[in-house]
Amino acid sequence: MNDRDRVLSTIRRALGRGEASAERLRGVRERLARPPANPVPARAQVSPDRQVEMFAAMAAEVASTVVRVPTPADVPAAVASYLVQHEPPPGLVAAPALEGACDWAAAGLAPRFANAGPEDQAAVVPAFAGVAETGTLVLLSAPDTPTGLNFLPDTHVVVLAARDIVGTYEEAWRRIRALPTGMPRTVNMVTGPSRTGDIEQTIQLGAHGPRRLHIVIVDG
Amino acid sequence: MLPTSHAFREGARRALDDAALQQALGMLKTGFRVKRGVAARRMPEFEQLRDVARDLKNHTLDNLDLYLEAFEAKVVEQGGKVHWCRDAASARQVILDICRAAGARTVTKSKSMVAEEIALNPFLERHAVEPIETDLGEYIIQLRDEPPSHIIAPAIHLNRRHVADAFMANHRDLPPERPLDEPRQLLDEARAVLRQRFLAADVGITGANLLIAETGSVALVTNEGNADLTMTLPRVHIVLTGIEKVVPTLDDAMTVLRLLARSATGQEFSSYTTFVAGPRRPGDLDGPEQFHVVLLDNGRSNMLGGEFQDMLRCIRCAACLNHCPVYGAAGGHAYGWVYSGPMGSVLTPALVGLEEAHHLPNASSLCGRCEAVCPMRIPLPKMLRHWREREFERHLPPLRARAALRLWAWLARRPALYRLFADAGMAGLAWLARRRGGRFAKLPLAGGWTRARDLPAPQGRTFLSQWAAGKRRP
């Protein structure tokens, strides 16, 4: 008997039954297809405007910085003015998905549209969604949004449309399940910059991932 | 690692004399404990979530074979591979075989208690594969060549000077006069050193917080982002996890995740929660070429269907450690294996045997704080009592202790006689105490108890006799 059969048969013996009955199997398939509704935090059950405010407040609580701009055309200038706060302003790598999304050159930026390499100091990526209940960004992997951008550079800048902010994680999953491309390989839920408390239980930012997280919310 | 749980008493005694450890453990009271309380109170749904999480996990365990098969089918569908391993030896071999097939020389690892459980690092080292821990705490204890002392904060027993010494001794190519006094300097140095290791690794090994049957995804939670670099950069990603980690759907996962960070560190949500499924896809610019899930049993399936099944709901948040007065005094190393505190005292006897670990279920005052804070509502004190019963049945306690227990049990089943003895005992002790200032510094048969404190003498009659005499108020 191989290990797979051995483990499964031990499980079945311990549960006091053999192979599952057709009825039990149907029950499990049904449970997988239609999970019961979760209890979700009441604080996130508010109007879309309030959800955007809650998202920004919760994100700030975990040391993200947040700025709101009126239209997509304002994004490059917002990114540029954030980056000049650092001396020297770091070079920028951007998700290929953002190429042509707006006029980067007009803001004096010349991002490399590629995955991040070890030398890249700052990355800008688009978010699929924001979750108001904890100020969490939902970032999906795809050929034009590689995962490395979210973790290698010191500075992580994320562009999020206000209409993509939802109340709860469950709403984000509903939108992901509805994607024509199906479930992405990687779903990164990001809540603030990287941190650790492993030295004397004192929180410090910038452990292995980004030292800082800046979120640009696009209202229009 | 080889368990040394049989030496719990000696380990606990050493721990009590270790001033640095006591200072570190003292911080639990103001740190994790307070933060968990604040986070739980901030969420009115918290108690309801605990009920739902308990029920969904019970349902999953009752159908564990089906959910594991569903998970496996989804992993395979996306180009991944699932390896079932009945014990530690089998899991170690599977992982080594994958590393060898990939021609791996270095392996980055994201903190995994299951990897500690199967003693993966020494095994890989013996076979010329170098494992590098990347969680900061786990990296520190790897440099010091010692086991974790806490399941989510492995280096909680150390202070900044211990860490600086470990870095000085191991980062030999850095200037010896560099300043390493501040946690910030220590963290920046670890970040720079480990970044090179991340980029060079051939294989990345992570644990799993949850397995999602619906999608074949593995959910991984970190604050540092080290799991993400571990699984994204190397050519091969191996997930090593216990069979009990599966939940039905993504929605179910969110119920558990809403409890996890709040119970563990008091955060609303950890910095990085990642759901990953399968190897890199056509057109992807990163991600591993191979995706393996090693499903470890190692004694877990034997816990199903019995009095320890509830323990399989555990999500390793460490709330029970953080709130345990015994853990708070003895620290994790005294427990002698990977898992410590109340969850370790229940799990260790099940996984390494009661002969080795029979002291652990006794290392508890049964105060019940662990059950009160457990997000999965695991009845830890009840299970500690189950282990004590088995210990007694297997004649593991010393003869004198068993004789005393048997005598007590005989009396306890005869209430009238019991009361007679209790009344006489109290009166006798009160009489004896008259000349001793009302306290006993020493008592025959109770030397262990009086070694560290005095026994106050009873001053009156037993509760039951007062009750019987109609005295209902003080």
PDB file of C-alpha atoms in Angstrom, chain B residues 147-271:
ATOM      1  CA  PRO B 147      15.030  25.090  18.472  1.00  0.00           C
ATOM      2  CA  PRO B 148      12.199  27.660  18.377  1.00  0.00           C
ATOM      3  CA  SER B 149      10.793  28.593  21.775  1.00  0.00           C
ATOM      4  CA  HIS B 150       7.430  29.887  20.514  1.00  0.00           C
ATOM      5  CA  ILE B 151       5.380  28.821  17.501  1.00  0.00           C
ATOM      6  CA  ILE B 152       4.959  32.304  16.032  1.00  0.00           C
ATOM      7  CA  ALA B 153       7.896  34.137  17.628  1.00  0.00           C
ATOM      8  CA  PRO B 154      10.666  31.535  17.566  1.00  0.00           C
ATOM      9  CA  ALA B 155      13.341  33.807  19.082  1.00  0.00           C
ATOM     10  CA  ILE B 156      11.142  35.298  21.785  1.00  0.00           C
ATOM     11  CA  HIS B 157      13.571  34.074  24.465  1.00  0.00           C
ATOM     12  CA  LEU B 158      16.406  36.266  23.136  1.00  0.00           C
ATOM     13  CA  ASN B 159      17.317  39.927  23.472  1.00  0.00           C
ATOM     14  CA  ARG B 160      19.151  42.249  21.060  1.00  0.00           C
ATOM     15  CA  ARG B 161      22.563  41.372  22.501  1.00  0.00           C
ATOM     16  CA  HIS B 162      22.047  37.664  21.804  1.00  0.00           C
ATOM     17  CA  VAL B 163      21.110  38.563  18.234  1.00  0.00           C
ATOM     18  CA  ALA B 164      24.100  40.879  17.787  1.00  0.00           C
ATOM     19  CA  ASP B 165      26.442  38.154  19.051  1.00  0.00           C
ATOM     20  CA  ALA B 166      24.959  35.630  16.631  1.00  0.00           C
ATOM     21  CA  PHE B 167      25.360  38.047  13.699  1.00  0.00           C
ATOM     22  CA  MET B 168      28.955  38.943  14.652  1.00  0.00           C
ATOM     23  CA  ALA B 169      29.845  35.272  14.855  1.00  0.00           C
ATOM     24  CA  ASN B 170      28.238  34.333  11.557  1.00  0.00           C
ATOM     25  CA  HIS B 171      28.406  37.324   9.197  1.00  0.00           C
ATOM     26  CA  ARG B 172      32.164  37.100   8.975  1.00  0.00           C
ATOM     27  CA  ASP B 173      32.629  39.118   5.784  1.00  0.00           C
ATOM     28  CA  LEU B 174      31.175  42.272   7.396  1.00  0.00           C
ATOM     29  CA  PRO B 175      33.461  44.675   9.326  1.00  0.00           C
ATOM     30  CA  PRO B 176      33.700  43.529  12.968  1.00  0.00           C
ATOM     31  CA  GLU B 177      33.555  47.107  14.295  1.00  0.00           C
ATOM     32  CA  ARG B 178      30.131  47.821  12.732  1.00  0.00           C
ATOM     33  CA  PRO B 179      27.482  49.058  15.182  1.00  0.00           C
ATOM     34  CA  LEU B 180      24.860  46.420  16.057  1.00  0.00           C
ATOM     35  CA  ASP B 181      23.283  47.927  19.159  1.00  0.00           C
ATOM     36  CA  GLU B 182      19.869  48.797  17.803  1.00  0.00           C
ATOM     37  CA  PRO B 183      17.146  46.450  16.548  1.00  0.00           C
ATOM     38  CA  ARG B 184      17.027  48.552  13.351  1.00  0.00           C
ATOM     39  CA  GLN B 185      20.698  47.854  12.594  1.00  0.00           C
ATOM     40  CA  LEU B 186      20.190  44.149  13.269  1.00  0.00           C
ATOM     41  CA  LEU B 187      17.155  43.984  11.015  1.00  0.00           C
ATOM     42  CA  ASP B 188      18.864  45.866   8.173  1.00  0.00           C
ATOM     43  CA  GLU B 189      21.840  43.542   8.314  1.00  0.00           C
ATOM     44  CA  ALA B 190      19.629  40.431   8.256  1.00  0.00           C
ATOM     45  CA  ARG B 191      17.641  41.908   5.385  1.00  0.00           C
ATOM     46  CA  ALA B 192      20.765  42.533   3.297  1.00  0.00           C
ATOM     47  CA  VAL B 193      22.310  39.125   4.026  1.00  0.00           C
ATOM     48  CA  LEU B 194      19.106  37.203   3.405  1.00  0.00           C
ATOM     49  CA  ARG B 195      18.232  39.129   0.242  1.00  0.00           C
ATOM     50  CA  GLN B 196      21.285  37.565  -1.417  1.00  0.00           C
ATOM     51  CA  ARG B 197      20.192  34.138  -0.194  1.00  0.00           C
ATOM     52  CA  PHE B 198      16.676  34.647  -1.573  1.00  0.00           C
ATOM     53  CA  LEU B 199      18.061  35.501  -4.989  1.00  0.00           C
ATOM     54  CA  ALA B 200      20.452  32.545  -5.092  1.00  0.00           C
ATOM     55  CA  ALA B 201      18.185  29.771  -3.798  1.00  0.00           C
ATOM     56  CA  ASP B 202      17.234  26.868  -6.071  1.00  0.00           C
ATOM     57  CA  VAL B 203      14.259  25.653  -4.026  1.00  0.00           C
ATOM     58  CA  GLY B 204      11.882  27.446  -1.654  1.00  0.00           C
ATOM     59  CA  ILE B 205      10.139  25.550   1.146  1.00  0.00           C
ATOM     60  CA  THR B 206       7.168  27.047   2.968  1.00  0.00           C
ATOM     61  CA  GLY B 207       4.589  25.734   5.356  1.00  0.00           C
ATOM     62  CA  ALA B 208       0.884  26.444   4.903  1.00  0.00           C
ATOM     63  CA  ASN B 209      -1.619  28.175   7.131  1.00  0.00           C
ATOM     64  CA  LEU B 210      -4.558  26.716   5.227  1.00  0.00           C
ATOM     65  CA  LEU B 211      -5.224  24.500   2.218  1.00  0.00           C
ATOM     66  CA  ILE B 212      -8.278  25.424   0.173  1.00  0.00           C
ATOM     67  CA  ALA B 213     -10.117  22.419  -1.289  1.00  0.00           C
ATOM     68  CA  GLU B 214     -12.253  24.588  -3.577  1.00  0.00           C
ATOM     69  CA  THR B 215      -9.298  25.973  -5.536  1.00  0.00           C
ATOM     70  CA  GLY B 216      -6.252  23.878  -4.641  1.00  0.00           C
ATOM     71  CA  SER B 217      -4.714  27.044  -3.181  1.00  0.00           C
ATOM     72  CA  VAL B 218      -2.303  27.244  -0.298  1.00  0.00           C
ATOM     73  CA  ALA B 219      -2.797  30.184   2.059  1.00  0.00           C
ATOM     74  CA  LEU B 220       0.314  31.631   3.689  1.00  0.00           C
ATOM     75  CA  VAL B 221       0.414  34.395   6.255  1.00  0.00           C
ATOM     76  CA  THR B 222       3.506  36.414   7.187  1.00  0.00           C
ATOM     77  CA  ASN B 223       4.322  39.907   8.337  1.00  0.00           C
ATOM     78  CA  GLU B 224       7.807  39.969   6.872  1.00  0.00           C
ATOM     79  CA  GLY B 225       7.027  38.947   3.287  1.00  0.00           C
ATOM     80  CA  ASN B 226       9.609  36.194   3.511  1.00  0.00           C
ATOM     81  CA  ALA B 227       7.193  33.458   2.475  1.00  0.00           C
ATOM     82  CA  ASP B 228       6.430  35.389  -0.712  1.00  0.00           C
ATOM     83  CA  LEU B 229      10.089  35.798  -1.678  1.00  0.00           C
ATOM     84  CA  THR B 230      10.634  32.127  -0.778  1.00  0.00           C
ATOM     85  CA  MET B 231       7.873  30.927  -3.081  1.00  0.00           C
ATOM     86  CA  THR B 232       8.300  33.435  -5.929  1.00  0.00           C
ATOM     87  CA  LEU B 233      12.033  33.505  -6.673  1.00  0.00           C
ATOM     88  CA  PRO B 234      13.340  29.885  -6.762  1.00  0.00           C
ATOM     89  CA  ARG B 235      12.663  27.403  -9.570  1.00  0.00           C
ATOM     90  CA  VAL B 236      10.831  25.011  -7.260  1.00  0.00           C
ATOM     91  CA  HIS B 237       8.284  25.666  -4.505  1.00  0.00           C
ATOM     92  CA  ILE B 238       7.635  22.946  -1.941  1.00  0.00           C
ATOM     93  CA  VAL B 239       4.752  23.373   0.504  1.00  0.00           C
ATOM     94  CA  LEU B 240       5.152  21.202   3.589  1.00  0.00           C
ATOM     95  CA  THR B 241       2.006  20.908   5.673  1.00  0.00           C
ATOM     96  CA  GLY B 242      -0.062  18.698   7.949  1.00  0.00           C
ATOM     97  CA  ILE B 243      -3.192  17.002   6.609  1.00  0.00           C
ATOM     98  CA  GLU B 244      -5.389  18.866   9.101  1.00  0.00           C
ATOM     99  CA  LYS B 245      -4.842  22.263   7.451  1.00  0.00           C
ATOM    100  CA  VAL B 246      -7.508  21.876   4.770  1.00  0.00           C
ATOM    101  CA  VAL B 247     -10.720  23.950   4.748  1.00  0.00           C
ATOM    102  CA  PRO B 248     -13.490  23.714   2.158  1.00  0.00           C
ATOM    103  CA  THR B 249     -13.572  27.124   0.457  1.00  0.00           C
ATOM    104  CA  LEU B 250     -11.993  30.560   0.190  1.00  0.00           C
ATOM    105  CA  ASP B 251     -14.882  31.949   2.222  1.00  0.00           C
ATOM    106  CA  ASP B 252     -14.189  29.442   5.003  1.00  0.00           C
ATOM    107  CA  ALA B 253     -10.555  30.493   4.914  1.00  0.00           C
ATOM    108  CA  MET B 254     -11.556  34.098   5.573  1.00  0.00           C
ATOM    109  CA  THR B 255     -13.434  33.173   8.751  1.00  0.00           C
ATOM    110  CA  VAL B 256     -10.318  31.478  10.077  1.00  0.00           C
ATOM    111  CA  LEU B 257      -8.061  34.309   8.900  1.00  0.00           C
ATOM    112  CA  ARG B 258     -10.244  36.915  10.623  1.00  0.00           C
ATOM    113  CA  LEU B 259      -9.436  35.087  13.854  1.00  0.00           C
ATOM    114  CA  LEU B 260      -5.794  34.199  13.217  1.00  0.00           C
ATOM    115  CA  ALA B 261      -3.927  37.523  13.347  1.00  0.00           C
ATOM    116  CA  ARG B 262      -6.185  38.980  16.021  1.00  0.00           C
ATOM    117  CA  SER B 263      -5.576  35.956  18.263  1.00  0.00           C
ATOM    118  CA  ALA B 264      -1.860  35.760  17.491  1.00  0.00           C
ATOM    119  CA  THR B 265      -0.407  39.269  17.509  1.00  0.00           C
ATOM    120  CA  GLY B 266      -3.514  41.389  17.981  1.00  0.00           C
ATOM    121  CA  GLN B 267      -3.234  42.680  14.414  1.00  0.00           C
ATOM    122  CA  GLU B 268      -6.464  43.113  12.456  1.00  0.00           C
ATOM    123  CA  PHE B 269      -4.796  41.261   9.581  1.00  0.00           C
ATOM    124  CA  SER B 270      -1.209  40.235   8.934  1.00  0.00           C
ATOM    125  CA  SER B 271       0.796  42.251   6.404  1.00  0.00           C
TER     126      SER B 271
END
